[in-house]
Short mmCIF file of C-alpha atoms and ligand atoms in Angstrom, two decimals:
data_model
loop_
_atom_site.label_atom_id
_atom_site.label_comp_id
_atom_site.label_asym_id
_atom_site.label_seq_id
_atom_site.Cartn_x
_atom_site.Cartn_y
_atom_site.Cartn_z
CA UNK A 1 -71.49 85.54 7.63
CA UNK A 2 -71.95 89.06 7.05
CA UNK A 3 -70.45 90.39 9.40
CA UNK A 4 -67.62 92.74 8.19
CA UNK A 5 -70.39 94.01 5.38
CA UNK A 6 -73.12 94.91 7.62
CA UNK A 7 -70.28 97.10 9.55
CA UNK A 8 -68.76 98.82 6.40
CA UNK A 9 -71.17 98.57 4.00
CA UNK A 10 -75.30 98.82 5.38
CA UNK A 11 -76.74 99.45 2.37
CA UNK A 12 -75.23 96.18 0.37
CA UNK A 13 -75.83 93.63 3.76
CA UNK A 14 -79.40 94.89 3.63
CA UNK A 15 -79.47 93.89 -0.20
CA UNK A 16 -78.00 90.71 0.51
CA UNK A 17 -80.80 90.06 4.08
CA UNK A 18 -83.59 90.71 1.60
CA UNK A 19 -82.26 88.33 -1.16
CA UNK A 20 -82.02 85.65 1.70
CA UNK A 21 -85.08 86.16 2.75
CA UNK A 22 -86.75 86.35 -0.80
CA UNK A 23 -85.21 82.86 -1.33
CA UNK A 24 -86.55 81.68 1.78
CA UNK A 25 -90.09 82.59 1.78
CA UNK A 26 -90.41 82.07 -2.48
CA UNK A 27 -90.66 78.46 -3.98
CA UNK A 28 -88.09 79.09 -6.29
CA UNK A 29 -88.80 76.60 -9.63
CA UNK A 30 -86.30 78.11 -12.34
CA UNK A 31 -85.04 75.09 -13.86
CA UNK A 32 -81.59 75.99 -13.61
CA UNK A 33 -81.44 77.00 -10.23
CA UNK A 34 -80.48 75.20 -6.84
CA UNK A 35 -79.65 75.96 -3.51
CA UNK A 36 -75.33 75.97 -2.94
CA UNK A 37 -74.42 73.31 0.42
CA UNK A 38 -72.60 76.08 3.07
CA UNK A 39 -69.75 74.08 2.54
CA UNK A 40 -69.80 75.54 -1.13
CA UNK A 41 -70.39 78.90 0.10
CA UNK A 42 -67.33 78.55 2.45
CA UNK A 43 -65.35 77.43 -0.16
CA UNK A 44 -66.08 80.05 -2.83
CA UNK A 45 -65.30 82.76 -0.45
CA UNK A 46 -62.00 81.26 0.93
CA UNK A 47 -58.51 82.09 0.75
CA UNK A 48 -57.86 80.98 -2.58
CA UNK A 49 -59.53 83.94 -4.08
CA UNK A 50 -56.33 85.58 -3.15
CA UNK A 51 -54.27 83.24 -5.53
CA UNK A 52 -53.79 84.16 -9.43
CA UNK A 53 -52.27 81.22 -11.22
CA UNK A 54 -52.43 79.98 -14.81
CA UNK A 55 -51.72 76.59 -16.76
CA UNK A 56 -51.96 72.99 -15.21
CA UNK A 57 -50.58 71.28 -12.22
CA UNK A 58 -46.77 71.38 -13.05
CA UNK A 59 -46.49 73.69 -15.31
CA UNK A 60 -47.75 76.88 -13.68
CA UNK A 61 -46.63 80.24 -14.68
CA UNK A 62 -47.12 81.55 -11.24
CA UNK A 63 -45.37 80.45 -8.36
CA UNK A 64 -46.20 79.55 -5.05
CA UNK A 65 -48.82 77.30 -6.54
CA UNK A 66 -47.84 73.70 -4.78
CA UNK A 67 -50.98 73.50 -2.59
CA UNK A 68 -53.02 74.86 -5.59
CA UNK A 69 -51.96 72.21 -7.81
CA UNK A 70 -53.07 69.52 -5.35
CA UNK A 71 -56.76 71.11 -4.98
CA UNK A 72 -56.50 70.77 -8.92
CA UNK A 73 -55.38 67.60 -8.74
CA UNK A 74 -57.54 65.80 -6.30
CA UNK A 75 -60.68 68.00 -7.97
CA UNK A 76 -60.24 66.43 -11.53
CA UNK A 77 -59.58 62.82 -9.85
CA UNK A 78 -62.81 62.66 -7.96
CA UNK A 79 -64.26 64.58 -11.46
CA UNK A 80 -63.20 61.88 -13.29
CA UNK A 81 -63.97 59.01 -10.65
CA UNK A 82 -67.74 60.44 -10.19
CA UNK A 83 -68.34 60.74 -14.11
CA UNK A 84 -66.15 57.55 -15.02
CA UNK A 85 -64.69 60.09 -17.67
CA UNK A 86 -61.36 59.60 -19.06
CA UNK A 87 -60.21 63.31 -18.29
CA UNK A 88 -61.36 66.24 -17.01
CA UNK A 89 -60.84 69.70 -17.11
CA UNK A 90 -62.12 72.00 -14.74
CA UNK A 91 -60.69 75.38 -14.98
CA UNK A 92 -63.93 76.75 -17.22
CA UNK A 93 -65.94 79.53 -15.46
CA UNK A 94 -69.26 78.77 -16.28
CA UNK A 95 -71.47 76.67 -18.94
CA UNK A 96 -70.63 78.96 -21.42
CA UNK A 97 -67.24 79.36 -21.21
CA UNK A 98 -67.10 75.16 -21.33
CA UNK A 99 -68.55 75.25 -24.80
CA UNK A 100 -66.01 77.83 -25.47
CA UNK A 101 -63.44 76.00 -24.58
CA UNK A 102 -64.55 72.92 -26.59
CA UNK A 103 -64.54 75.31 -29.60
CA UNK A 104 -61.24 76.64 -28.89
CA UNK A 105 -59.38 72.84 -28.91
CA UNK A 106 -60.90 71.51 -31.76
CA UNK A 107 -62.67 73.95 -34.24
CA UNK A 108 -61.26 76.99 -36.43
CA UNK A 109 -63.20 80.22 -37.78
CA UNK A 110 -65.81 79.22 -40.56
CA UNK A 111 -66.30 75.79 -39.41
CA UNK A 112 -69.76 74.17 -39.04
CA UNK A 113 -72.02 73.67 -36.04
CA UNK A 114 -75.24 71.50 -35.78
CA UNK A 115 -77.30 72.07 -32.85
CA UNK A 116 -80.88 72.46 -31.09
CA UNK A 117 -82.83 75.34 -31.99
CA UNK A 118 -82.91 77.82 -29.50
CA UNK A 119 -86.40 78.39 -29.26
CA UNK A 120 -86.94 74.82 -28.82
CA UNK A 121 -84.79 74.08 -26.12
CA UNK A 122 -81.32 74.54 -27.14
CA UNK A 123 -79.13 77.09 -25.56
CA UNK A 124 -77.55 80.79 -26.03
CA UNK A 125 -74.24 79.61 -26.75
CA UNK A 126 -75.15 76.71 -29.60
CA UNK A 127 -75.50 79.26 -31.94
CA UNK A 128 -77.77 82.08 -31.07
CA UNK A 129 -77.60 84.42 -33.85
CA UNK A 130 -77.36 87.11 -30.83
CA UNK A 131 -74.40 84.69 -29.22
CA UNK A 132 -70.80 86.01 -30.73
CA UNK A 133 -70.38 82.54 -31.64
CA UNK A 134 -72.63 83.15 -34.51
CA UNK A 135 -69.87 85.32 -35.84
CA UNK A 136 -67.37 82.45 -35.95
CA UNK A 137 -69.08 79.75 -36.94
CA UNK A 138 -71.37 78.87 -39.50
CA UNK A 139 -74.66 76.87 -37.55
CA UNK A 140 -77.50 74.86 -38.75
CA UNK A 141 -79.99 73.96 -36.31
CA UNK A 142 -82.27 70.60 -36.00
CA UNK A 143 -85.66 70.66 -34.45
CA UNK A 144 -88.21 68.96 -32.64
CA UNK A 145 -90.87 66.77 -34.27
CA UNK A 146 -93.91 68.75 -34.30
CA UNK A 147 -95.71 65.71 -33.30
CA UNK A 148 -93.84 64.51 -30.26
CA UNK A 149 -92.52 67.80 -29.49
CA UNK A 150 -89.10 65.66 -29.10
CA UNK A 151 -85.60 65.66 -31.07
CA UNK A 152 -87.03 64.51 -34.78
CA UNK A 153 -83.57 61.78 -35.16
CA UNK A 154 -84.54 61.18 -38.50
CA UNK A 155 -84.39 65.13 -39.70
CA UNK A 156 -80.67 65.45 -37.93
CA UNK A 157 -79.59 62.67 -39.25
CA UNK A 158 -80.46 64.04 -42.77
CA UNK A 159 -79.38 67.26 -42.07
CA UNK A 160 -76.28 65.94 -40.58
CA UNK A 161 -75.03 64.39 -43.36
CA UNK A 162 -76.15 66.87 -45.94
CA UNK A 163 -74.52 69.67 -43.75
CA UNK A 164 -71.01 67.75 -42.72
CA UNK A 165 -70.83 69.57 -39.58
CA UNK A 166 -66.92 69.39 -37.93
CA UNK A 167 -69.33 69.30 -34.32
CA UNK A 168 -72.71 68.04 -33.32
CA UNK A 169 -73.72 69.46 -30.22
CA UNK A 170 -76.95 67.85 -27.68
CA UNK A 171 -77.84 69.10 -24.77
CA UNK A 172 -80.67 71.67 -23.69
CA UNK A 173 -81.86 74.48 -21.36
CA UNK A 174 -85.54 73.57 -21.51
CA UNK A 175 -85.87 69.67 -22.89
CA UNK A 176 -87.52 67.04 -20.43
CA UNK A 177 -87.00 64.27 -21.97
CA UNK A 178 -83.80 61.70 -22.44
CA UNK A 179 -81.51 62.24 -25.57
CA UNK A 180 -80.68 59.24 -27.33
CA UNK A 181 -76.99 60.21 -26.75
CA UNK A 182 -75.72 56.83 -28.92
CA UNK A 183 -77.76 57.88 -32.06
CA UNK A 184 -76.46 61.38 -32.11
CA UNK A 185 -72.89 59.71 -31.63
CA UNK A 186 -73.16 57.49 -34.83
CA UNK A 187 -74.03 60.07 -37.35
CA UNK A 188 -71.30 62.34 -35.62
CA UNK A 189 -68.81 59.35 -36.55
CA UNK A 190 -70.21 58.70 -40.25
CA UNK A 191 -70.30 62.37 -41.25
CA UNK A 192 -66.72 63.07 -39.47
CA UNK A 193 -67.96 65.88 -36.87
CA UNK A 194 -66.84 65.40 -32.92
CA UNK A 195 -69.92 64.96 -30.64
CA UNK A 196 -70.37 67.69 -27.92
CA UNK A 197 -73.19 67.28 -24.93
CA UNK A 198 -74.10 70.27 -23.18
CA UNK A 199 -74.80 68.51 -19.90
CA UNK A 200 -75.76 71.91 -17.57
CA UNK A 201 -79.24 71.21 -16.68
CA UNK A 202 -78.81 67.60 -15.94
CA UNK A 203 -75.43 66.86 -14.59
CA UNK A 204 -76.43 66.60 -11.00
CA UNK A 205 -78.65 63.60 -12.44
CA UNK A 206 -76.07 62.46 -14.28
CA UNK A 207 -73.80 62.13 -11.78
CA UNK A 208 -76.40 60.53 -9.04
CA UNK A 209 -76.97 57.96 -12.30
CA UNK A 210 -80.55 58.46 -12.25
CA UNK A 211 -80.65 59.37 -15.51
CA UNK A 212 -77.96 58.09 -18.51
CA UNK A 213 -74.47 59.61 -18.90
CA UNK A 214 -73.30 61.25 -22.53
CA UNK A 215 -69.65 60.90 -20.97
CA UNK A 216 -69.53 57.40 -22.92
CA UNK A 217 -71.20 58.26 -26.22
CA UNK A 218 -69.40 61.75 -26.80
CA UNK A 219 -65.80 63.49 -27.56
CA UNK A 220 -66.45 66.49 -25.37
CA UNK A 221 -69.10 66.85 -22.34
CA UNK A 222 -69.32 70.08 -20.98
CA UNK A 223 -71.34 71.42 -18.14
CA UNK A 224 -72.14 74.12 -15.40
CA UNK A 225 -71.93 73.08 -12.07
CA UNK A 226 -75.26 74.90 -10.79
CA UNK A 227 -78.01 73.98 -11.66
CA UNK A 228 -79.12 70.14 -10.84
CA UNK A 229 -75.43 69.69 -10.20
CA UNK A 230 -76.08 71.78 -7.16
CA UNK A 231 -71.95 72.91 -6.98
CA UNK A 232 -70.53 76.39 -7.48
CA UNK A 233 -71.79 79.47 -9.82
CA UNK A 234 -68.27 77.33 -12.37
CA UNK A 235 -68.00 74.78 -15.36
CA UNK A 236 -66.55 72.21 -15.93
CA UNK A 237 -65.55 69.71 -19.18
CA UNK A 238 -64.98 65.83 -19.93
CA UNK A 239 -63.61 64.39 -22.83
CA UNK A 240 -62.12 61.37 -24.24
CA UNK A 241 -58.27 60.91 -23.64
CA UNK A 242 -57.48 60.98 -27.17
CA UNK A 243 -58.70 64.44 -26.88
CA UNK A 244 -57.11 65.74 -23.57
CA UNK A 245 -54.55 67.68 -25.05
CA UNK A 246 -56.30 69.66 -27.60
CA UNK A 247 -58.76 70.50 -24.38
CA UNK A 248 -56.25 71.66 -22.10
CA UNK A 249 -54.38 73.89 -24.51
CA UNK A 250 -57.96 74.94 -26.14
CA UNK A 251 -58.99 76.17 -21.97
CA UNK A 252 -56.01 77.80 -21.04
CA UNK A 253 -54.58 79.37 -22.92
CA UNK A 254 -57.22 78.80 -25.82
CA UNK A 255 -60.15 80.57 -24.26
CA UNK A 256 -59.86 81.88 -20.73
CA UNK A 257 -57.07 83.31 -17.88
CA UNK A 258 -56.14 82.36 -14.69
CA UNK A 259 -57.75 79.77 -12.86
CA UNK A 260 -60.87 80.75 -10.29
CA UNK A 261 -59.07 78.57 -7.24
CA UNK A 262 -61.76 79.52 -5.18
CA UNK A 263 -64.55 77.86 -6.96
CA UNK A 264 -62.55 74.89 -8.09
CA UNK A 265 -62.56 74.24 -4.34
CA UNK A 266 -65.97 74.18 -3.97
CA UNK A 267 -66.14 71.87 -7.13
CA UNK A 268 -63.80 69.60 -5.22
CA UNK A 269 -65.71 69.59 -2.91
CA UNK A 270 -69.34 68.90 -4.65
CA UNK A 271 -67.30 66.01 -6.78
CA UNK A 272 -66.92 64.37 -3.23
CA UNK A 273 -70.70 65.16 -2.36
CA UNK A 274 -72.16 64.11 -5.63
CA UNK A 275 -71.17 60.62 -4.47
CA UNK A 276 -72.97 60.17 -1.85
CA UNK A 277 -76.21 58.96 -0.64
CA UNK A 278 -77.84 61.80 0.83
CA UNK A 279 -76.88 63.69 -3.11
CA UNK A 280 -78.70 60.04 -4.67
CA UNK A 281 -81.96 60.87 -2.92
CA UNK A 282 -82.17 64.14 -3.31
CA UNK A 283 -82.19 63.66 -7.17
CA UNK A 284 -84.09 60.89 -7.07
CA UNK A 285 -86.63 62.98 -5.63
CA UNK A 286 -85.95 65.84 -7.89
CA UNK A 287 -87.27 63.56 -10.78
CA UNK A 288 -90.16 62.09 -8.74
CA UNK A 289 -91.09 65.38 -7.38
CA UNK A 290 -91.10 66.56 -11.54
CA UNK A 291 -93.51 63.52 -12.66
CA UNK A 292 -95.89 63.98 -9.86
CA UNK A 293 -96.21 68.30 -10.77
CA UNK A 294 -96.58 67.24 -14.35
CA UNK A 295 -99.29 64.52 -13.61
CA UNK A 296 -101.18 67.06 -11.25
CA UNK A 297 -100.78 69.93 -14.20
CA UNK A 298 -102.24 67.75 -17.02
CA UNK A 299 -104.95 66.81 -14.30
CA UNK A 300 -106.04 70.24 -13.90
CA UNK A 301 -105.83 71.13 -17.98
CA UNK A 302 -102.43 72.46 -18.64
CA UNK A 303 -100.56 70.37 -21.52
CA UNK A 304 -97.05 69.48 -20.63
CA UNK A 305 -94.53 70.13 -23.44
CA UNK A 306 -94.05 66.45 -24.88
CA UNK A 307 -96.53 64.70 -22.31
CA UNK A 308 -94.11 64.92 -19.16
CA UNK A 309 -90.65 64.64 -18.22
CA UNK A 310 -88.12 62.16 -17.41
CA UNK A 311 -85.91 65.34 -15.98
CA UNK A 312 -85.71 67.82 -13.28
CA UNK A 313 -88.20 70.09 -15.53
CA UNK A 314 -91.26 70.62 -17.38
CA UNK A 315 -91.95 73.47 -20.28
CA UNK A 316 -95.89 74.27 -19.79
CA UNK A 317 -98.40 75.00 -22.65
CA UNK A 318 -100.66 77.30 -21.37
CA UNK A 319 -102.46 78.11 -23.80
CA UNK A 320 -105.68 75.91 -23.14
CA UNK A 321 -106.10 78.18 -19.64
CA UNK A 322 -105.99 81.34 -21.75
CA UNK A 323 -102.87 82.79 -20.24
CA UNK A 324 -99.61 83.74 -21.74
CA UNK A 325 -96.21 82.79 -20.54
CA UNK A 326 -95.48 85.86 -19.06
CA UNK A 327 -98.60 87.00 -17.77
CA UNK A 328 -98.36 83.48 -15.59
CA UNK A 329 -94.92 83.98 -14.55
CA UNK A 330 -95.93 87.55 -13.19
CA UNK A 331 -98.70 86.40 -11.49
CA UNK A 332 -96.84 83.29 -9.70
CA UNK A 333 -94.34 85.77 -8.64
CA UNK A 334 -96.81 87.92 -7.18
CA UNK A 335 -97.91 84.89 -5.22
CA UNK A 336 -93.92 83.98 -4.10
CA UNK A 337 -93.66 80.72 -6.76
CA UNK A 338 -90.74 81.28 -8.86
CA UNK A 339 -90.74 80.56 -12.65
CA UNK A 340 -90.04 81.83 -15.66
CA UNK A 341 -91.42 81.81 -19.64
CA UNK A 342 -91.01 80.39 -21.99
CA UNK A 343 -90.95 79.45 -25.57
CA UNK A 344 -93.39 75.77 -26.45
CA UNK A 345 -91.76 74.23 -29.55
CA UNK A 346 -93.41 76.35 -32.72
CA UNK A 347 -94.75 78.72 -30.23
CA UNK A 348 -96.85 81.45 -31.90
CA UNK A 349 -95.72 84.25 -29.73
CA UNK A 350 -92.80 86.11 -29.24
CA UNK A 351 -90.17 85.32 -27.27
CA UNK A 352 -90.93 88.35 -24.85
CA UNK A 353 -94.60 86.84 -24.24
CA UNK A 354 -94.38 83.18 -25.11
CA UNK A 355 -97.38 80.51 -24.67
CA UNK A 356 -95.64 79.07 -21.96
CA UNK A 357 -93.39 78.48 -18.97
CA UNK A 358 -90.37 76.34 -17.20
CA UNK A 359 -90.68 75.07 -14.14
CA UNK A 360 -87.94 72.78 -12.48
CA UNK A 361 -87.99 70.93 -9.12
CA UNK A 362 -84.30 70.91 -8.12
CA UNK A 363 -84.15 73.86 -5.32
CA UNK A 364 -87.49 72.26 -3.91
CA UNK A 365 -86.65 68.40 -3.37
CA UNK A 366 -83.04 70.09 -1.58
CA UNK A 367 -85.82 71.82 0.63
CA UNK A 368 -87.51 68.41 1.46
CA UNK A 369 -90.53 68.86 -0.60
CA UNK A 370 -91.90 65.42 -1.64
CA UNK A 371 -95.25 64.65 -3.31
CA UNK A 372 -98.20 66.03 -1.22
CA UNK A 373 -96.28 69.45 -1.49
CA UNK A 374 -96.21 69.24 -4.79
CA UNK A 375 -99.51 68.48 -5.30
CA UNK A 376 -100.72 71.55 -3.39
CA UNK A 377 -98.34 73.50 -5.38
CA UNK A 378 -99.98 72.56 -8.56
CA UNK A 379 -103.30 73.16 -7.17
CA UNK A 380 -101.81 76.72 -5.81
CA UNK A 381 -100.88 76.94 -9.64
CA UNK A 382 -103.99 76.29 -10.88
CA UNK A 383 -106.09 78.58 -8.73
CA UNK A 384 -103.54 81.34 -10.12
CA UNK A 385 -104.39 80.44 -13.45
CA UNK A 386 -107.76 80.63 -13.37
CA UNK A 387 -108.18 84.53 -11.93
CA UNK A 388 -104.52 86.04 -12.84
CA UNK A 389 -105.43 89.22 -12.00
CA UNK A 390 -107.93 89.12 -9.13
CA UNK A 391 -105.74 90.11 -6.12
CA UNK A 392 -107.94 88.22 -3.71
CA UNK A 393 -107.12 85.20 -5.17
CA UNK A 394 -103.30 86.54 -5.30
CA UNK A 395 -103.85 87.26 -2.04
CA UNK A 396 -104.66 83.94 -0.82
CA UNK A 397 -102.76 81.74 -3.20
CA UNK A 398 -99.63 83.99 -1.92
CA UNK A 399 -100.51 82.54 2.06
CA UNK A 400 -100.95 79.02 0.89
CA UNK A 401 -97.74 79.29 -0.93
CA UNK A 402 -95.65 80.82 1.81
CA UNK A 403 -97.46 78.53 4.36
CA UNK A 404 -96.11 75.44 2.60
CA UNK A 405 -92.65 76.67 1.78
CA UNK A 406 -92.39 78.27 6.05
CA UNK A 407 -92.13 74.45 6.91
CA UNK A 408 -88.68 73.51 4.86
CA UNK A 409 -86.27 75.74 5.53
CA UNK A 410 -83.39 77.13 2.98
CA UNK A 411 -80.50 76.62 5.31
CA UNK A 412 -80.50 75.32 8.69
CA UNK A 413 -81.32 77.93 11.46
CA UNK A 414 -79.06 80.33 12.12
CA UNK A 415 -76.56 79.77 9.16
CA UNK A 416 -75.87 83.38 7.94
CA UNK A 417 -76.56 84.60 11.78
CA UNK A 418 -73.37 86.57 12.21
N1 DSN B 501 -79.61 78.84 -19.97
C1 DSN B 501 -80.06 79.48 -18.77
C2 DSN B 501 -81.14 78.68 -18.13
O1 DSN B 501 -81.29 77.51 -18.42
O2 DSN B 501 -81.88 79.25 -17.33
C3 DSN B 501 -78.96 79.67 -17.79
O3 DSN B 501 -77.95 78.77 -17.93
#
């Protein structure tokens, strides 16, 4: 696959060997990541990276965009079919530039946001006072309750109609647990704000119905399609059709350029794949694989955020083992297990250290790894814990890691052989 590279450019193919193999001998557990099907890699490097076109199927301002238009329009069908979602747009780059999009069709300068706190769960681009959002809209944010160390209803629902937010946005980067997507919906209708989910972490769950959809509950859902969703580094957004207009003028030419055709062929192609049976397992293992690390954790004295997950992912207290978030997540990596810290709800350290870390199962269950892998991966975990800087025990929690991980490979043999 890397053919042309390795001939013209050494230095970058040996980059890119390296990164392959550091995928393949790590178990990678960042929640958002997954491993892309070939077929996606194909796809995102084919011939339609050559095309520049802007606007919709019809009304292009480019020409020479017939066969384009049909990858668009076959790409939002099977969206729409796979989501049950009364229209799609897919022409967003990323997660981000979703929610952008959403703001762009329905919300002016100065209006007000409710969302997640950041360091609870929420995400950069609700609001992050270090987000250029926060420039252009006026946010309030709702919380967990301390107790549950889930969404407090009650508190939004005040704040919500003492704040008269024009949106409500859900949705998380580092929440295991289901949102009650119909509650949020019903104070979004009595205080006169649209509804917005923030699907990204989940949508692959979502769309392999393991989990509940938002699609029916809210105006706008908008999404990566990484992450559980397992699709191209792209976005994607659903709405309702009353608001289908005011999203495709708020995309393009609201908030971004011409079209990535190359990625919205791989999404065409993951809507297809999403469908299917193989996708279904895989997910339903994703969540199985989750409950059985968090079990194993809490056996061995960690405290999982909220008591467990009904997700891909876990946040980890860690503070009962006497390690911080970041010490952990340096010594995992030292041992090849991939994670990363972060922030408990009301976490007394900084956001730099934090008291603990995330840990999803996505890129793991696509690997084949069922239950008695993940058991040994907690125990790996735990050993780590306990000595976090003795390099013997690095040393041979680093062999039992890559032992495990040697027997499920990344991508069938010889994929990227040239
Ligand atoms: N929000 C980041 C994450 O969840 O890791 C990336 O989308």
């Amino acid at each position: 696959m890397l053919k042309i590279t390795r001939a013209t450019d050494p230095a970058l193919a040996e980059l890119l060997d390296e990164e392959l193999s550091r995928q393949e001998h790590n178990i990678e557990m960042i929640a958002s990541e997954s491993t892309a099907p070939l077929a996606v890699m194909e796809l995102t490097g084919s011939v339609f990276t050559n095309k520049t076109l802007e606007g919709y199927p019809g009304k292009r301002f480019q020409a020479g965009s017939h066969i384009a238009d049909k990858v668009e329009q076959l790409a939002c069908e099977r969206a729409c079919e796979l989501f049950g979602a009364e229209h799609a747009n897919i022409q967003t780059y990323s997660g981000s530039t979703a929610n952008y999009s959403v703001f762009a069709s329905v919300l002016d300068p100065g209006d007000k946001i409710l969302s997640m706190r950041l360091d609870q769960g929420g995400h950069l681009t609700h609001g992050s006072p270090a987000n250029w959002m926060s420039k252009v809209y006026h946010y309030e944010f709702y919380a967990m309750d301390p107790e549950t160390e889930q969404i407090d209803y009650d508190a939004l629902e005040v704040q919500a109609r003492e704040y008269q937010p024009k949106l409500i946005i859900a949705g998380a980067s580092s929440y295991s647990r289901l949102i009650d997507y119909e509650r949020i919906a019903k104070v979004a209708k009595e205080v006169g704000a649209y509804f917005m989910v923030d699907m990204a972490h989940i949508a692959g769950l979502v769309a392999a119905k393991i989990i509940p959809s938002p699609i029916p509950h809210a105006d706008f859902v908008t999404s990566s399609t990484t992450k559980t969703f397992c699709g191209a580094r792209s976005g994607m957004v659903f709405c309702k059709a009353e608001h289908a207009q005011a999203l495709d003028k708020g995309t393009f030419p609201g908030a971004i350029g011409s079209i990535h055709l190359n990625t919205m062929a791989a999404k065409c192609w993951s809507f297809k794949y999403a469908a299917t049976d193989e996708f279904r397992a895989i997910m339903e293992q994703v969540v199985k694989n989750a409950q059985c690390l968090a079990e194993e954790l809490t056996s061995y004295g960690f405290r999982i955020v909220s008591g467990g997950t009904d997700n891909h992912l876990m946040v980890v207290d860690l503070r009962e083992k006497g390690v911080t978030g970041k010490a952990f997540q340096d010594a995992l990596d030292a041992v090849g297990i991939t994670v990363n810290k972060n922030m408990i709800p009301f976490d007394p350290e900084k956001p730099g250290v934090t008291s603990g870390v995330r840990i999803g199962l996505t890129a793991v269950s696509q690997r084949g790894l069922k239950e008695p892998e993940i058991r040994e991966i907690a125990h790996i975990m735990n050993c780590v814990a306990e000595a976090p800087e003795d390099e013997t025990n690095l040393q041979e929690c680093k062999q039992r890691a890559q032992e495990l991980i040697a027997k499920f490979p990344l991508y069938p043999a010889g994929s990227f052989d040239d």
